[in-house]
XYZ file of C-alpha atoms in Angstrom:
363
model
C 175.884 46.260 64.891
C 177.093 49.889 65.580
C 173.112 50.730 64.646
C 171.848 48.371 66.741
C 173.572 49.448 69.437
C 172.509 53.103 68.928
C 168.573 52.377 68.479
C 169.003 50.757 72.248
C 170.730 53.682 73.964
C 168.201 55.877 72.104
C 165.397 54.225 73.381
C 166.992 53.640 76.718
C 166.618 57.324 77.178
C 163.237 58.519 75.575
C 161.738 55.682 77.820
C 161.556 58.027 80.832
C 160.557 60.889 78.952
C 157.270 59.180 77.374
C 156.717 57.831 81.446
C 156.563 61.573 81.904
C 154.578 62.246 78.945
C 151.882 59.435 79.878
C 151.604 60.290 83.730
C 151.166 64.289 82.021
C 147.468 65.405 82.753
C 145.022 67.002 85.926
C 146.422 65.805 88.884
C 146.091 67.227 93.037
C 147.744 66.710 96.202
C 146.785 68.317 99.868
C 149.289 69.956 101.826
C 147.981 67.187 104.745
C 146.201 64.099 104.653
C 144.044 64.553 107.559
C 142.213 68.121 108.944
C 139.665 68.642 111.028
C 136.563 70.764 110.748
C 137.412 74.363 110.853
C 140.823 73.762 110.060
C 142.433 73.851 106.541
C 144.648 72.547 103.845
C 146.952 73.621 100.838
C 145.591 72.301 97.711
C 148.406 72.059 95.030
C 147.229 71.070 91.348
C 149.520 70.521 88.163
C 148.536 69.664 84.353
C 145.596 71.773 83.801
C 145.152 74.227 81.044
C 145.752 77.379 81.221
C 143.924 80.463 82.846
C 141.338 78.286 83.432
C 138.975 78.331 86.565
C 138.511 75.820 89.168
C 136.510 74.728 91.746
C 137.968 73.114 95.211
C 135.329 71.015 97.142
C 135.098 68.557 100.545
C 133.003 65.905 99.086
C 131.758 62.601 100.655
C 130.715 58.993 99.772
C 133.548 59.893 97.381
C 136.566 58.004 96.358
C 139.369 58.685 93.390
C 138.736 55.357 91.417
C 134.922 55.631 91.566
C 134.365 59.750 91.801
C 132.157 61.825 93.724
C 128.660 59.465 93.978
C 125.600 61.868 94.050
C 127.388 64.821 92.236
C 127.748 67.906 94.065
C 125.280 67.101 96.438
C 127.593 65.507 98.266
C 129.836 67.798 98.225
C 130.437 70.888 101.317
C 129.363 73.712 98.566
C 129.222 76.727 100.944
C 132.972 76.464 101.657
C 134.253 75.564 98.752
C 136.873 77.879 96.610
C 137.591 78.798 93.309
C 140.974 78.805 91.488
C 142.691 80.179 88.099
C 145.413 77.911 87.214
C 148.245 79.872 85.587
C 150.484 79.890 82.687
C 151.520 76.452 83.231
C 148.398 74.758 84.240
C 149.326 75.063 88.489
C 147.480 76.061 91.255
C 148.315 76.481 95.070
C 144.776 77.259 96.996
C 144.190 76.752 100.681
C 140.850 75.307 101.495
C 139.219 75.285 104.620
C 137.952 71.549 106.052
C 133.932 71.307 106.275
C 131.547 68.301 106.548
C 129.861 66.994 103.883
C 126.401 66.322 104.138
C 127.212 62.461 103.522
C 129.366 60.256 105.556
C 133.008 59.829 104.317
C 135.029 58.190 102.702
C 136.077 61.613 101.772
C 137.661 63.440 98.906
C 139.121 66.513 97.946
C 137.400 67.442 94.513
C 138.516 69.867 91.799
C 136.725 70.019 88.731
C 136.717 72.767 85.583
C 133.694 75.165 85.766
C 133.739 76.143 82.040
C 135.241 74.759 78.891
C 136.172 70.933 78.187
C 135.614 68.874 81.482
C 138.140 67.882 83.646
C 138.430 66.533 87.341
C 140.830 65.240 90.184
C 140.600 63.808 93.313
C 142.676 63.764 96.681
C 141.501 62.147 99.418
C 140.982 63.223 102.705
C 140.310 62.087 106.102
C 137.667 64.741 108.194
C 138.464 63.898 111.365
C 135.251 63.450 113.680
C 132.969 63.015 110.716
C 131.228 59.793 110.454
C 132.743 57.385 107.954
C 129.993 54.501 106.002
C 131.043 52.052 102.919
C 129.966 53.216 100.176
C 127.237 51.703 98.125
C 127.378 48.856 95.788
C 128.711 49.349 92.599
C 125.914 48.483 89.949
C 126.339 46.098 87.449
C 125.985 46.345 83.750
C 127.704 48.276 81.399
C 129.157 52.171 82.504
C 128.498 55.128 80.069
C 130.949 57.159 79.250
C 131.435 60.773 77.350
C 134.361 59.778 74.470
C 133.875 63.435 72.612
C 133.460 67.144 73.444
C 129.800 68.621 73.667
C 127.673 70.574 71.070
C 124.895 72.646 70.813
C 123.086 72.488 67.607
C 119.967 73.887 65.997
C 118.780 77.558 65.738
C 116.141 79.780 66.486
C 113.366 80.480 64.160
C 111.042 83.760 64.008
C 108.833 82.637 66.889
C 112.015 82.675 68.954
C 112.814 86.523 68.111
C 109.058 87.152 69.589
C 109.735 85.206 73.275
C 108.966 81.555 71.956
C 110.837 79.090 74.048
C 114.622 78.360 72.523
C 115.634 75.167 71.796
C 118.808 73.405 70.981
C 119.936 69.565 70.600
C 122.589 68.388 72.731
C 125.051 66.580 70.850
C 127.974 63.560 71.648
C 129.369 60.584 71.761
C 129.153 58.452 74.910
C 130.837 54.807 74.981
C 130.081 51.672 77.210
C 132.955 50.436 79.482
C 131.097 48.402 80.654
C 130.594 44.135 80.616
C 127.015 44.509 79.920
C 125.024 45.870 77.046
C 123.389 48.902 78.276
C 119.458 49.695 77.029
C 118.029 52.821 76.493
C 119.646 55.008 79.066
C 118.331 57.915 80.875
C 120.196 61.086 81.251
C 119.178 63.906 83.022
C 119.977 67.745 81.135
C 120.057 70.900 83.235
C 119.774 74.088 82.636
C 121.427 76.773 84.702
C 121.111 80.455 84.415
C 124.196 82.416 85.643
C 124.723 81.434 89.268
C 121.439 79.610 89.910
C 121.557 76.212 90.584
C 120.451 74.088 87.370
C 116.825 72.643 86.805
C 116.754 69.039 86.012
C 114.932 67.118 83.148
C 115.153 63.131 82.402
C 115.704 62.459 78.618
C 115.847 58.942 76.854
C 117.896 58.305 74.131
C 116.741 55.162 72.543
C 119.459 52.468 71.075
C 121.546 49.811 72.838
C 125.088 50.364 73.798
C 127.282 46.683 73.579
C 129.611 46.974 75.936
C 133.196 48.180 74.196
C 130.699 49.971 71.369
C 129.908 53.912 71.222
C 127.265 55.694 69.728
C 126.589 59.205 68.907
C 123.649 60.493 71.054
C 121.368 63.777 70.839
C 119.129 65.190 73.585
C 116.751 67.948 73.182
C 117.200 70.775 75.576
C 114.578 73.628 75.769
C 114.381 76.898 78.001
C 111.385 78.869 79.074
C 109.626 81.048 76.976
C 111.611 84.711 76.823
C 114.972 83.533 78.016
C 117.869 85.227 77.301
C 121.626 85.552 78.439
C 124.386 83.148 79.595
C 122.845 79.732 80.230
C 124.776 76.695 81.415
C 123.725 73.040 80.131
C 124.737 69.923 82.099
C 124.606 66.305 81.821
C 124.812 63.734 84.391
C 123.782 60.222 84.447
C 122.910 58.186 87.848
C 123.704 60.678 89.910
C 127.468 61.239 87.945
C 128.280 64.699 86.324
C 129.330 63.979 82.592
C 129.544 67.045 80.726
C 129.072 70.634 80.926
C 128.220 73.635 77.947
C 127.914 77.023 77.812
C 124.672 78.460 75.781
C 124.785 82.263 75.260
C 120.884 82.641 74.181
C 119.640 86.401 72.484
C 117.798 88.521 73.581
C 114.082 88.048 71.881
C 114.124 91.837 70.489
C 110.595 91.233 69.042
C 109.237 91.419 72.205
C 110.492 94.676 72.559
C 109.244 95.918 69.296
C 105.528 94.962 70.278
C 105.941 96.972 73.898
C 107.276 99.951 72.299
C 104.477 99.771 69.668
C 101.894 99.125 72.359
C 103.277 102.482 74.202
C 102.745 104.366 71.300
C 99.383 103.214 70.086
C 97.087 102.938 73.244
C 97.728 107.059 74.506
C 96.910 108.065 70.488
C 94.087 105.367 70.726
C 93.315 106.870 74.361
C 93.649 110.390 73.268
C 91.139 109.948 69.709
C 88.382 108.420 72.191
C 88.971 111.437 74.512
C 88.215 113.679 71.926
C 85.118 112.016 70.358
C 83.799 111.602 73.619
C 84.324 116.222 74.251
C 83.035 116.345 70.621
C 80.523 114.316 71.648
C 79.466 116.337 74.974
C 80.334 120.136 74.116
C 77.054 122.165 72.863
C 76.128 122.700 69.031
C 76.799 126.243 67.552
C 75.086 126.902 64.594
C 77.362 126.722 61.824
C 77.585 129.785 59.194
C 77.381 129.242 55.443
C 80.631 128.918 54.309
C 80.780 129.427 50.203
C 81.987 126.023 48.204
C 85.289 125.536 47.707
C 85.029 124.640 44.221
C 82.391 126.821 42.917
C 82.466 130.531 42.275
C 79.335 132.519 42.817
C 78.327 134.309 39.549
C 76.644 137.547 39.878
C 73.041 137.905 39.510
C 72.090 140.215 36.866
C 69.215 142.971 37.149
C 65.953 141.969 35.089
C 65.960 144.442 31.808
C 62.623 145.738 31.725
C 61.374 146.637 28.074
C 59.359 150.050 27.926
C 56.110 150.014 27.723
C 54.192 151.623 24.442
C 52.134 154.068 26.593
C 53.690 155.513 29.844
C 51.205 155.483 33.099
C 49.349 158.500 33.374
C 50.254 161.061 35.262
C 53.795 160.577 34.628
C 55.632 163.124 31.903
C 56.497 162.166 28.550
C 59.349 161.085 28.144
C 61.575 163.279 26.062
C 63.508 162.124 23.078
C 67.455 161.524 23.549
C 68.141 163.863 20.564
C 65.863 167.011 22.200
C 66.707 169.399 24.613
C 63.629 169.303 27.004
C 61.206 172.161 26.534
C 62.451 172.142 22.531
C 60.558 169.106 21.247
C 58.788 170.417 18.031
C 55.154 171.075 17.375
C 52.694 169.003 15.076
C 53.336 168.589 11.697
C 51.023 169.547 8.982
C 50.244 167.117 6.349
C 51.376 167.699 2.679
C 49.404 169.817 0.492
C 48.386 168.676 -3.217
C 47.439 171.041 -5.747
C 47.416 168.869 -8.568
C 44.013 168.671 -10.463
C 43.848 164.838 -10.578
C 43.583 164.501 -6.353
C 40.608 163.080 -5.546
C 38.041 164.433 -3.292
C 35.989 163.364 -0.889
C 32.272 163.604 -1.589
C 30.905 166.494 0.554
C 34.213 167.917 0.602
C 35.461 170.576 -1.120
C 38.585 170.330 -3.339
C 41.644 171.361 -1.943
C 40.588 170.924 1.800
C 41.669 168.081 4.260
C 38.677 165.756 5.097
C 38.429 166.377 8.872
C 39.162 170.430 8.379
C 37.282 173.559 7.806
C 38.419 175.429 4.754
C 39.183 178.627 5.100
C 38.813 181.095 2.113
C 41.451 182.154 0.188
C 42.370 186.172 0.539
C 43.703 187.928 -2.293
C 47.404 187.699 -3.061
């Protein structure tokens, strides 16, 4: 019993603090429920995250149960303010009261600008501004995004030269809807820094029962050469969904070709320049130069051989082992006294043919 009794009073008092816990989340409230144009109001916001930016808009043909219809189109974007909530996820921010370019009903919109989506709504009467109902609700089933955004795929080679990037957009959207919804068309922007985003209508093909979710992937492409911070968004009839950040490289090949192309066309330039002066400038004749690789040999004098008989009129020559003037007279042949010489008829023995004897004086 004592148990019993004990569960109760336990229960008794965490029952407040899980009311707390389930009313915890992004909520707003305006310093005054009615301004006029040119005047303002203190915009106080609890349950956001932390250090996280924020952007305060005037928006019409706007209400909180059905959002901001037509996006920020409707909204007064020119005065609008931004926030950081703090520590605790608060914000104090005083906004000044413009005119939407859309009749009221009128809210007070605050929305993340980076990170995990989240909105709020306040509403707002702009005094003098022209109030219409707002349009019909369609029927049919209502999309909604049930998981955090992705950005998957990578760049290839092409990429690194300037080739457009491309990513898929990845999540999971649900139907709250009564209706079976068909083949919906989203529309994907692209945003670059503080530019407003381009729009592009994808189709994702598949059929949504209402209660049922289904993962979904849209392809998202920039222009060719794009680089830096890049915002993708996705809205759906007019309704902001989602929102993701896309840091995209720098395509360094691109710079690789133009410093190449610096370099080569002045040497190309420069080579043609001096053909052309080679070209133009006058001939000089050109002196033999000897080869590199061969050695003249010397040319050697032509020996002459003596002739047998020297030209007349030119001395004899004398002999290498004579002084000049010393060479030695004629030689007389041998004489032979023996008995058993023979003679020459008509000569007389003992004589030279050829010679005159001479007589032989006494001893």
């Amino acid at each position: 019993m004592r148990r019993i009794v004990v569960l109760a009073v336990a229960v008794l008092l965490l029952l407040p603090l899980a009311g707390v816990a389930a009313a915890d989340g992004p909520a707003v409230r305006l310093s005054a429920a009615q301004a006029g144009t040119g005047g303002s109001v203190t915009v106080h916001g609890t349950g956001w995250r932390p250090d996280t930016l924020l952007m305060l808009l005037v928006c019409g043909r706007a209400t909180p149960s059905r959002g901001v219809i037509g996006g920020t189109n409707s909204c007064a974007n020119a005065d609008g303010r931004a926030v950081t909530t703090d520590a605790r996820g608060a914000f104090a921010k005083k906004l000044p009261v413009a005119e939407p370019p859309v009749p009221c009903p009128c809210v007070v919109h605050v929305a993340t600008v980076t990170g995990t989506p989240a909105q709020a709504d306040a509403v707002i009467d702009v005094a003098g501004h022209p109030v219409a109902p707002l349009p019909a609700e369609p029927s049919g089933g209502r999309l909604s995004i049930l998981s955090d955004t992705r950005l998957t795929g990578s760049g290839s080679l092409l990429t690194w030269f300037g080739a457009p990037p491309g990513r898929t957009l990845v999540f999971t959207a649900g139907n709250l809807g009564t209706t079976p919804v068909k083949d919906p068309v989203f529309q994907v922007g692209t945003a670059h820094g503080v530019f407003a985003p381009q729009w592009d209508d994808r189709q994702w093909h598949g059929t949504l029962a209402p209660g049922g979710k289904a993962q979904i992937e849209l392809p998202v492409e920039l222009s060719a050469g794009a680089h830096g911070g890049y915002t993708v968004s996705l809205k759906r009839d007019g309704e902001l969904l989602a929102e993701q950040p896309w840091d995209v490289g720098r395509p360094w090949g691109v710079t690789l070709f133009w410093i190449l192309l610096c370099l080569v066309v002045p040497a190309a330039l420069f080579r043609a320049g001096m053909a052309v002066v080679d070209r133009v400038r006058p001939r000089r004749p050109a002196a033999p130069r000897p080869s590199r690789f061969r050695l003249a040999r010397p040319t050697r004098r032509a020996r002459t051989r003596p002739s047998d008989s020297p030209p007349s009129g030119s001395p004899a020559p004398a002999l290498p082992w004579f002084a000049p003037g010393t060479a030695p007279g004629p030689r007389s042949a041998p004489r032979d006294d023996s008995p058993t010489s023979r003679t020459t008829p008509g000569t007389t023995p003992g004589t030279t043919p050829g010679t005159t004897p001479t007589r032989k004086g006494p001893t």
